[in-house]
PDB file of C-alpha atoms in Angstrom:
ATOM      1  CA  MET G   1     -75.731 119.397 -37.155  1.00  0.00           C
ATOM      2  CA  ARG G   2     -74.648 117.568 -34.034  1.00  0.00           C
ATOM      3  CA  LEU G   3     -76.468 114.480 -32.777  1.00  0.00           C
ATOM      4  CA  ALA G   4     -77.701 114.117 -29.211  1.00  0.00           C
ATOM      5  CA  VAL G   5     -80.105 111.673 -27.600  1.00  0.00           C
ATOM      6  CA  SER G   6     -82.597 112.351 -24.840  1.00  0.00           C
ATOM      7  CA  THR G   7     -82.690 110.188 -21.724  1.00  0.00           C
ATOM      8  CA  LEU G   8     -86.479 110.236 -22.122  1.00  0.00           C
ATOM      9  CA  GLY G   9     -85.880 107.240 -24.357  1.00  0.00           C
ATOM     10  CA  MET G  10     -84.076 105.282 -21.635  1.00  0.00           C
ATOM     11  CA  PRO G  11     -86.555 104.625 -18.808  1.00  0.00           C
ATOM     12  CA  GLY G  12     -85.012 102.724 -15.945  1.00  0.00           C
ATOM     13  CA  GLU G  13     -81.437 103.312 -17.104  1.00  0.00           C
ATOM     14  CA  ASP G  14     -78.919 105.199 -14.985  1.00  0.00           C
ATOM     15  CA  LEU G  15     -76.596 107.934 -16.189  1.00  0.00           C
ATOM     16  CA  ASP G  16     -73.697 105.601 -16.874  1.00  0.00           C
ATOM     17  CA  ARG G  17     -75.846 103.443 -19.144  1.00  0.00           C
ATOM     18  CA  ALA G  18     -77.170 106.564 -20.907  1.00  0.00           C
ATOM     19  CA  ILE G  19     -73.593 107.660 -21.541  1.00  0.00           C
ATOM     20  CA  GLU G  20     -72.745 104.193 -22.866  1.00  0.00           C
ATOM     21  CA  ILE G  21     -75.688 104.275 -25.277  1.00  0.00           C
ATOM     22  CA  ALA G  22     -74.853 107.773 -26.527  1.00  0.00           C
ATOM     23  CA  THR G  23     -71.160 107.129 -27.077  1.00  0.00           C
ATOM     24  CA  GLY G  24     -71.827 103.751 -28.649  1.00  0.00           C
ATOM     25  CA  HIS G  25     -74.043 105.215 -31.349  1.00  0.00           C
ATOM     26  CA  GLY G  26     -72.059 108.215 -32.528  1.00  0.00           C
ATOM     27  CA  CYS G  27     -73.711 110.919 -30.431  1.00  0.00           C
ATOM     28  CA  GLN G  28     -71.832 114.043 -29.460  1.00  0.00           C
ATOM     29  CA  GLY G  29     -74.387 115.075 -26.882  1.00  0.00           C
ATOM     30  CA  LEU G  30     -76.770 113.861 -24.228  1.00  0.00           C
ATOM     31  CA  GLU G  31     -80.061 115.612 -23.460  1.00  0.00           C
ATOM     32  CA  LEU G  32     -80.774 115.026 -19.777  1.00  0.00           C
ATOM     33  CA  ARG G  33     -84.380 114.735 -18.650  1.00  0.00           C
ATOM     34  CA  LEU G  34     -84.807 116.428 -15.283  1.00  0.00           C
ATOM     35  CA  HIS G  35     -86.652 113.986 -13.061  1.00  0.00           C
ATOM     36  CA  PRO G  36     -85.917 112.048  -9.868  1.00  0.00           C
ATOM     37  CA  ASP G  37     -86.186 108.826 -11.887  1.00  0.00           C
ATOM     38  CA  THR G  38     -83.189 109.817 -14.020  1.00  0.00           C
ATOM     39  CA  GLY G  39     -81.005 110.917 -11.122  1.00  0.00           C
ATOM     40  CA  VAL G  40     -80.603 114.412 -12.579  1.00  0.00           C
ATOM     41  CA  HIS G  41     -82.679 117.224 -11.070  1.00  0.00           C
ATOM     42  CA  ALA G  42     -82.381 120.555  -9.295  1.00  0.00           C
ATOM     43  CA  GLY G  43     -82.191 118.857  -5.899  1.00  0.00           C
ATOM     44  CA  LEU G  44     -78.671 117.523  -6.496  1.00  0.00           C
ATOM     45  CA  ASP G  45     -76.001 118.842  -4.165  1.00  0.00           C
ATOM     46  CA  SER G  46     -72.717 120.293  -5.401  1.00  0.00           C
ATOM     47  CA  ALA G  47     -70.829 116.999  -5.255  1.00  0.00           C
ATOM     48  CA  GLU G  48     -73.560 115.188  -7.171  1.00  0.00           C
ATOM     49  CA  ARG G  49     -73.606 117.929  -9.808  1.00  0.00           C
ATOM     50  CA  ARG G  50     -69.863 117.720 -10.182  1.00  0.00           C
ATOM     51  CA  SER G  51     -70.100 113.939 -10.591  1.00  0.00           C
ATOM     52  CA  VAL G  52     -72.705 114.196 -13.354  1.00  0.00           C
ATOM     53  CA  ARG G  53     -70.658 116.703 -15.286  1.00  0.00           C
ATOM     54  CA  GLU G  54     -67.389 114.815 -14.890  1.00  0.00           C
ATOM     55  CA  ARG G  55     -68.932 111.528 -16.015  1.00  0.00           C
ATOM     56  CA  VAL G  56     -70.513 113.021 -19.133  1.00  0.00           C
ATOM     57  CA  GLU G  57     -67.513 115.105 -20.135  1.00  0.00           C
ATOM     58  CA  GLY G  58     -65.111 112.310 -19.246  1.00  0.00           C
ATOM     59  CA  ALA G  59     -66.845 110.172 -21.882  1.00  0.00           C
ATOM     60  CA  GLY G  60     -66.233 112.851 -24.514  1.00  0.00           C
ATOM     61  CA  LEU G  61     -69.856 114.006 -24.575  1.00  0.00           C
ATOM     62  CA  GLU G  62     -71.513 117.365 -24.050  1.00  0.00           C
ATOM     63  CA  ILE G  63     -74.823 117.951 -22.313  1.00  0.00           C
ATOM     64  CA  SER G  64     -76.824 119.387 -25.191  1.00  0.00           C
ATOM     65  CA  ALA G  65     -79.687 120.620 -22.984  1.00  0.00           C
ATOM     66  CA  LEU G  66     -81.559 119.939 -19.792  1.00  0.00           C
ATOM     67  CA  ALA G  67     -85.127 118.815 -20.491  1.00  0.00           C
ATOM     68  CA  GLY G  68     -87.042 120.540 -17.729  1.00  0.00           C
ATOM     69  CA  TYR G  69     -90.773 120.645 -17.107  1.00  0.00           C
ATOM     70  CA  VAL G  70     -91.420 124.221 -16.049  1.00  0.00           C
ATOM     71  CA  GLY G  71     -94.588 125.613 -17.642  1.00  0.00           C
ATOM     72  CA  VAL G  72     -93.527 129.130 -18.508  1.00  0.00           C
ATOM     73  CA  CYS G  73     -97.068 130.287 -19.402  1.00  0.00           C
ATOM     74  CA  GLU G  74     -98.824 128.181 -16.786  1.00  0.00           C
ATOM     75  CA  PRO G  75    -101.746 130.027 -15.145  1.00  0.00           C
ATOM     76  CA  GLY G  76    -101.141 131.128 -11.569  1.00  0.00           C
ATOM     77  CA  PRO G  77     -98.685 133.292  -9.640  1.00  0.00           C
ATOM     78  CA  ASP G  78     -95.362 134.107 -11.243  1.00  0.00           C
ATOM     79  CA  GLN G  79     -92.986 133.541  -8.363  1.00  0.00           C
ATOM     80  CA  PRO G  80     -93.173 129.726  -8.041  1.00  0.00           C
ATOM     81  CA  VAL G  81     -92.573 129.372 -11.774  1.00  0.00           C
ATOM     82  CA  ILE G  82     -89.695 131.841 -11.713  1.00  0.00           C
ATOM     83  CA  GLU G  83     -88.059 130.079  -8.750  1.00  0.00           C
ATOM     84  CA  LYS G  84     -88.250 126.675 -10.449  1.00  0.00           C
ATOM     85  CA  LEU G  85     -86.824 128.104 -13.646  1.00  0.00           C
ATOM     86  CA  LEU G  86     -83.973 129.807 -11.814  1.00  0.00           C
ATOM     87  CA  ALA G  87     -83.157 126.530 -10.051  1.00  0.00           C
ATOM     88  CA  ASP G  88     -82.986 124.724 -13.400  1.00  0.00           C
ATOM     89  CA  LEU G  89     -80.800 127.464 -14.887  1.00  0.00           C
ATOM     90  CA  ARG G  90     -78.359 127.190 -11.992  1.00  0.00           C
ATOM     91  CA  LEU G  91     -78.277 123.431 -12.458  1.00  0.00           C
ATOM     92  CA  ALA G  92     -77.521 123.967 -16.158  1.00  0.00           C
ATOM     93  CA  ALA G  93     -74.626 126.237 -15.268  1.00  0.00           C
ATOM     94  CA  ASP G  94     -73.210 123.671 -12.842  1.00  0.00           C
ATOM     95  CA  LEU G  95     -73.535 120.841 -15.373  1.00  0.00           C
ATOM     96  CA  GLY G  96     -72.248 122.846 -18.342  1.00  0.00           C
ATOM     97  CA  ALA G  97     -75.526 122.615 -20.290  1.00  0.00           C
ATOM     98  CA  PRO G  98     -76.173 125.601 -22.574  1.00  0.00           C
ATOM     99  CA  GLY G  99     -79.915 125.731 -21.977  1.00  0.00           C
ATOM    100  CA  VAL G 100     -83.005 124.464 -20.196  1.00  0.00           C
ATOM    101  CA  ARG G 101     -86.094 123.218 -22.010  1.00  0.00           C
ATOM    102  CA  VAL G 102     -89.442 124.557 -20.816  1.00  0.00           C
ATOM    103  CA  PHE G 103     -93.018 123.931 -21.940  1.00  0.00           C
ATOM    104  CA  PRO G 104     -95.655 126.617 -22.505  1.00  0.00           C
ATOM    105  CA  ARG G 105     -98.427 124.931 -20.416  1.00  0.00           C
ATOM    106  CA  GLY G 106    -100.641 127.935 -21.106  1.00  0.00           C
ATOM    107  CA  ASP G 107    -101.836 130.053 -23.992  1.00  0.00           C
ATOM    108  CA  ASP G 108    -101.179 133.614 -22.798  1.00  0.00           C
ATOM    109  CA  PRO G 109     -97.846 134.810 -24.228  1.00  0.00           C
ATOM    110  CA  SER G 110     -97.817 137.855 -21.967  1.00  0.00           C
ATOM    111  CA  VAL G 111     -97.551 135.575 -18.918  1.00  0.00           C
ATOM    112  CA  GLY G 112     -94.620 133.634 -20.336  1.00  0.00           C
ATOM    113  CA  ALA G 113     -92.916 136.762 -21.619  1.00  0.00           C
ATOM    114  CA  ARG G 114     -93.098 138.373 -18.188  1.00  0.00           C
ATOM    115  CA  ARG G 115     -91.466 135.341 -16.569  1.00  0.00           C
ATOM    116  CA  LEU G 116     -88.789 135.018 -19.239  1.00  0.00           C
ATOM    117  CA  LYS G 117     -87.883 138.658 -18.708  1.00  0.00           C
ATOM    118  CA  ALA G 118     -87.754 138.099 -14.947  1.00  0.00           C
ATOM    119  CA  VAL G 119     -85.057 135.419 -15.271  1.00  0.00           C
ATOM    120  CA  SER G 120     -83.138 137.015 -18.125  1.00  0.00           C
ATOM    121  CA  GLY G 121     -80.640 138.805 -15.892  1.00  0.00           C
ATOM    122  CA  THR G 122     -79.692 135.645 -14.029  1.00  0.00           C
ATOM    123  CA  ALA G 123     -79.647 133.609 -17.237  1.00  0.00           C
ATOM    124  CA  ALA G 124     -77.291 136.127 -18.834  1.00  0.00           C
ATOM    125  CA  ALA G 125     -74.996 136.146 -15.799  1.00  0.00           C
ATOM    126  CA  LEU G 126     -74.887 132.341 -15.898  1.00  0.00           C
ATOM    127  CA  GLY G 127     -74.435 132.244 -19.667  1.00  0.00           C
ATOM    128  CA  ARG G 128     -77.528 130.018 -20.151  1.00  0.00           C
ATOM    129  CA  ARG G 129     -80.709 130.157 -22.206  1.00  0.00           C
ATOM    130  CA  VAL G 130     -84.346 129.202 -21.688  1.00  0.00           C
ATOM    131  CA  LEU G 131     -85.505 127.069 -24.625  1.00  0.00           C
ATOM    132  CA  VAL G 132     -89.258 126.987 -25.231  1.00  0.00           C
ATOM    133  CA  GLU G 133     -90.442 123.795 -26.930  1.00  0.00           C
ATOM    134  CA  THR G 134     -93.226 123.720 -29.507  1.00  0.00           C
ATOM    135  CA  HIS G 135     -95.625 121.791 -27.286  1.00  0.00           C
ATOM    136  CA  ASP G 136     -99.057 121.639 -25.616  1.00  0.00           C
ATOM    137  CA  ASN G 137    -100.875 125.017 -25.767  1.00  0.00           C
ATOM    138  CA  MET G 138     -98.265 126.536 -28.101  1.00  0.00           C
ATOM    139  CA  ALA G 139     -97.520 123.590 -30.345  1.00  0.00           C
ATOM    140  CA  THR G 140     -96.764 125.610 -33.477  1.00  0.00           C
ATOM    141  CA  CYS G 141     -93.589 127.499 -34.230  1.00  0.00           C
ATOM    142  CA  ALA G 142     -95.669 130.597 -34.931  1.00  0.00           C
ATOM    143  CA  ALA G 143     -97.049 130.520 -31.392  1.00  0.00           C
ATOM    144  CA  VAL G 144     -93.641 130.038 -29.759  1.00  0.00           C
ATOM    145  CA  ALA G 145     -92.109 132.741 -31.949  1.00  0.00           C
ATOM    146  CA  GLY G 146     -94.842 135.123 -30.802  1.00  0.00           C
ATOM    147  CA  LEU G 147     -94.023 134.381 -27.171  1.00  0.00           C
ATOM    148  CA  LEU G 148     -90.298 134.933 -27.696  1.00  0.00           C
ATOM    149  CA  ALA G 149     -90.900 138.145 -29.629  1.00  0.00           C
ATOM    150  CA  GLU G 150     -92.920 139.490 -26.714  1.00  0.00           C
ATOM    151  CA  ALA G 151     -90.243 138.409 -24.240  1.00  0.00           C
ATOM    152  CA  ALA G 152     -87.691 140.421 -26.237  1.00  0.00           C
ATOM    153  CA  SER G 153     -84.747 138.639 -24.576  1.00  0.00           C
ATOM    154  CA  PRO G 154     -82.860 137.133 -27.528  1.00  0.00           C
ATOM    155  CA  GLU G 155     -79.637 136.640 -25.581  1.00  0.00           C
ATOM    156  CA  THR G 156     -81.273 134.342 -23.045  1.00  0.00           C
ATOM    157  CA  THR G 157     -84.167 132.670 -24.876  1.00  0.00           C
ATOM    158  CA  GLY G 158     -84.642 130.431 -27.892  1.00  0.00           C
ATOM    159  CA  ALA G 159     -86.988 127.895 -29.443  1.00  0.00           C
ATOM    160  CA  ILE G 160     -86.906 124.122 -29.628  1.00  0.00           C
ATOM    161  CA  TRP G 161     -88.468 122.909 -32.852  1.00  0.00           C
ATOM    162  CA  ASP G 162     -89.962 119.510 -32.079  1.00  0.00           C
ATOM    163  CA  LEU G 163     -90.628 118.295 -35.611  1.00  0.00           C
ATOM    164  CA  LEU G 164     -93.735 116.353 -34.611  1.00  0.00           C
ATOM    165  CA  HIS G 165     -95.981 118.829 -32.835  1.00  0.00           C
ATOM    166  CA  PRO G 166     -96.207 121.796 -35.238  1.00  0.00           C
ATOM    167  CA  TRP G 167     -96.820 119.424 -38.154  1.00  0.00           C
ATOM    168  CA  ARG G 168     -99.573 117.502 -36.390  1.00  0.00           C
ATOM    169  CA  HIS G 169    -101.234 120.826 -35.608  1.00  0.00           C
ATOM    170  CA  GLY G 170    -101.312 121.751 -39.295  1.00  0.00           C
ATOM    171  CA  GLU G 171     -98.144 123.837 -39.666  1.00  0.00           C
ATOM    172  CA  SER G 172     -95.909 122.787 -42.557  1.00  0.00           C
ATOM    173  CA  PRO G 173     -92.141 122.456 -41.986  1.00  0.00           C
ATOM    174  CA  ALA G 174     -91.552 125.408 -44.307  1.00  0.00           C
ATOM    175  CA  ASP G 175     -93.944 127.599 -42.313  1.00  0.00           C
ATOM    176  CA  SER G 176     -92.408 126.336 -39.057  1.00  0.00           C
ATOM    177  CA  LEU G 177     -88.882 127.290 -40.030  1.00  0.00           C
ATOM    178  CA  ALA G 178     -89.978 130.623 -41.461  1.00  0.00           C
ATOM    179  CA  ALA G 179     -91.850 131.446 -38.253  1.00  0.00           C
ATOM    180  CA  LEU G 180     -88.928 130.618 -35.983  1.00  0.00           C
ATOM    181  CA  GLY G 181     -86.297 132.510 -37.941  1.00  0.00           C
ATOM    182  CA  PRO G 182     -83.596 133.694 -35.533  1.00  0.00           C
ATOM    183  CA  TYR G 183     -85.300 132.057 -32.543  1.00  0.00           C
ATOM    184  CA  LEU G 184     -84.382 128.519 -33.617  1.00  0.00           C
ATOM    185  CA  ALA G 185     -81.890 127.150 -31.098  1.00  0.00           C
ATOM    186  CA  TYR G 186     -82.449 123.378 -30.962  1.00  0.00           C
ATOM    187  CA  VAL G 187     -84.201 120.603 -32.886  1.00  0.00           C
ATOM    188  CA  GLN G 188     -85.860 117.477 -31.534  1.00  0.00           C
ATOM    189  CA  VAL G 189     -86.355 114.775 -34.134  1.00  0.00           C
ATOM    190  CA  LYS G 190     -88.702 111.790 -34.073  1.00  0.00           C
ATOM    191  CA  ASP G 191     -91.148 109.887 -36.254  1.00  0.00           C
ATOM    192  CA  ALA G 192     -94.693 108.762 -35.420  1.00  0.00           C
ATOM    193  CA  VAL G 193     -97.484 106.715 -36.915  1.00  0.00           C
ATOM    194  CA  SER G 194     -99.607 109.726 -37.904  1.00  0.00           C
ATOM    195  CA  ALA G 195    -100.781 113.157 -36.814  1.00  0.00           C
ATOM    196  CA  GLN G 196    -103.530 111.447 -34.836  1.00  0.00           C
ATOM    197  CA  ASP G 197    -101.518 108.497 -33.509  1.00  0.00           C
ATOM    198  CA  THR G 198     -98.246 109.752 -32.039  1.00  0.00           C
ATOM    199  CA  THR G 199     -96.880 106.311 -31.178  1.00  0.00           C
ATOM    200  CA  PRO G 200     -93.134 106.496 -31.947  1.00  0.00           C
ATOM    201  CA  VAL G 201     -91.812 104.508 -34.885  1.00  0.00           C
ATOM    202  CA  PRO G 202     -88.320 104.179 -36.383  1.00  0.00           C
ATOM    203  CA  MET G 203     -87.073 107.160 -38.363  1.00  0.00           C
ATOM    204  CA  GLY G 204     -88.462 107.227 -41.881  1.00  0.00           C
ATOM    205  CA  THR G 205     -91.194 104.646 -41.304  1.00  0.00           C
ATOM    206  CA  GLY G 206     -93.898 107.010 -40.046  1.00  0.00           C
ATOM    207  CA  SER G 207     -95.678 110.120 -41.264  1.00  0.00           C
ATOM    208  CA  VAL G 208     -93.614 113.030 -39.922  1.00  0.00           C
ATOM    209  CA  PRO G 209     -92.169 114.945 -42.929  1.00  0.00           C
ATOM    210  CA  LEU G 210     -88.562 114.303 -41.945  1.00  0.00           C
ATOM    211  CA  GLN G 211     -87.197 114.603 -45.490  1.00  0.00           C
ATOM    212  CA  GLU G 212     -88.731 118.041 -45.984  1.00  0.00           C
ATOM    213  CA  ALA G 213     -87.643 119.265 -42.574  1.00  0.00           C
ATOM    214  CA  GLY G 214     -84.103 118.018 -43.115  1.00  0.00           C
ATOM    215  CA  GLU G 215     -83.801 119.717 -46.489  1.00  0.00           C
ATOM    216  CA  LEU G 216     -85.088 122.974 -45.023  1.00  0.00           C
ATOM    217  CA  LEU G 217     -82.632 122.877 -42.135  1.00  0.00           C
ATOM    218  CA  ARG G 218     -79.751 122.120 -44.486  1.00  0.00           C
ATOM    219  CA  GLY G 219     -80.808 124.959 -46.757  1.00  0.00           C
ATOM    220  CA  ALA G 220     -80.935 127.325 -43.800  1.00  0.00           C
ATOM    221  CA  GLY G 221     -77.429 126.305 -42.744  1.00  0.00           C
ATOM    222  CA  TYR G 222     -78.565 125.003 -39.373  1.00  0.00           C
ATOM    223  CA  ASP G 223     -75.566 123.546 -37.535  1.00  0.00           C
ATOM    224  CA  GLY G 224     -76.874 123.190 -33.992  1.00  0.00           C
ATOM    225  CA  TRP G 225     -78.032 120.245 -31.914  1.00  0.00           C
ATOM    226  CA  VAL G 226     -80.456 117.652 -33.207  1.00  0.00           C
ATOM    227  CA  SER G 227     -81.711 115.451 -30.382  1.00  0.00           C
ATOM    228  CA  LEU G 228     -83.499 112.148 -30.851  1.00  0.00           C
ATOM    229  CA  GLU G 229     -86.475 112.313 -28.498  1.00  0.00           C
ATOM    230  CA  TRP G 230     -87.575 108.675 -28.475  1.00  0.00           C
ATOM    231  CA  GLU G 231     -90.526 108.704 -26.079  1.00  0.00           C
ATOM    232  CA  ARG G 232     -90.144 105.228 -24.631  1.00  0.00           C
ATOM    233  CA  THR G 233     -90.903 106.591 -21.162  1.00  0.00           C
ATOM    234  CA  TRP G 234     -94.467 107.258 -22.352  1.00  0.00           C
ATOM    235  CA  TYR G 235     -94.671 104.327 -24.792  1.00  0.00           C
ATOM    236  CA  PRO G 236     -92.919 101.434 -23.009  1.00  0.00           C
ATOM    237  CA  GLN G 237     -93.969  98.953 -25.697  1.00  0.00           C
ATOM    238  CA  VAL G 238     -91.723 100.473 -28.370  1.00  0.00           C
ATOM    239  CA  ALA G 239     -88.221  99.296 -29.263  1.00  0.00           C
ATOM    240  CA  PRO G 240     -85.166 100.298 -27.194  1.00  0.00           C
ATOM    241  CA  VAL G 241     -83.582 103.583 -28.224  1.00  0.00           C
ATOM    242  CA  GLU G 242     -80.437 101.737 -29.309  1.00  0.00           C
ATOM    243  CA  GLU G 243     -82.406 100.359 -32.257  1.00  0.00           C
ATOM    244  CA  ILE G 244     -83.581 103.826 -33.307  1.00  0.00           C
ATOM    245  CA  LEU G 245     -80.367 105.815 -32.951  1.00  0.00           C
ATOM    246  CA  PRO G 246     -78.771 104.536 -36.202  1.00  0.00           C
ATOM    247  CA  GLY G 247     -81.664 106.024 -38.176  1.00  0.00           C
ATOM    248  CA  ALA G 248     -81.315 109.354 -36.369  1.00  0.00           C
ATOM    249  CA  ALA G 249     -77.569 109.383 -37.007  1.00  0.00           C
ATOM    250  CA  ASP G 250     -78.174 108.715 -40.697  1.00  0.00           C
ATOM    251  CA  TRP G 251     -80.718 111.560 -40.847  1.00  0.00           C
ATOM    252  CA  VAL G 252     -78.206 113.973 -39.333  1.00  0.00           C
ATOM    253  CA  ARG G 253     -75.482 112.879 -41.741  1.00  0.00           C
ATOM    254  CA  ARG G 254     -77.757 113.315 -44.762  1.00  0.00           C
ATOM    255  CA  PHE G 255     -78.887 116.809 -43.869  1.00  0.00           C
ATOM    256  CA  ALA G 256     -75.876 118.299 -42.094  1.00  0.00           C
ATOM    257  CA  ALA G 257     -75.196 121.757 -43.490  1.00  0.00           C
TER     258      ALA G 257
END
């Protein structure tokens, strides 16, 4: 496993500070949240894109993923969703990120599958993937796996297993991993008070079954990215991400395949 950290946990910090935090705590990667507040988004011009990539790579880091907000199953016309997704994929190519995170934002897998197929040609040409997170209307790994099976585009799609959401919706880590199978492309790790109270807490002090999930990933030989998604942007009262990263690094070391 390789450790990354999401800039979601660094509200108000610029890219240089995010790089400093990541390199100072043993991360190999940086997950970049796409939002005007972070300074990284599809509206950057070519010089700005080049600057982002050079600064990250110059610090010895990789961009593990771009955390976008496209709702791939969102109700409504296809074209606006497809255009936003294509813009994020082109940004990923320019920044050297292997994939773009999307949310379901809907519960009809046929809608998402149609859109994933529509961008698959461009994604393949760019050498990038669309990574569907276990979130909102498709919070379980079984639901996301069903969407990806219908999309039938394994070269350009994959799943992000956010360890919190499937569990809090009643899916055990063992069932989650079994459901994802070959679709698993990325892991987001975090701990929370309980299934009902998702306030972030330091790794190992909450209720998310991190030990079980880690053992399962090690047993499966998973060697991809594990990103600490410390949601301080949504919970500003919690500790700075710098205080949480040592626990995430220890978790990765314990369960690395």
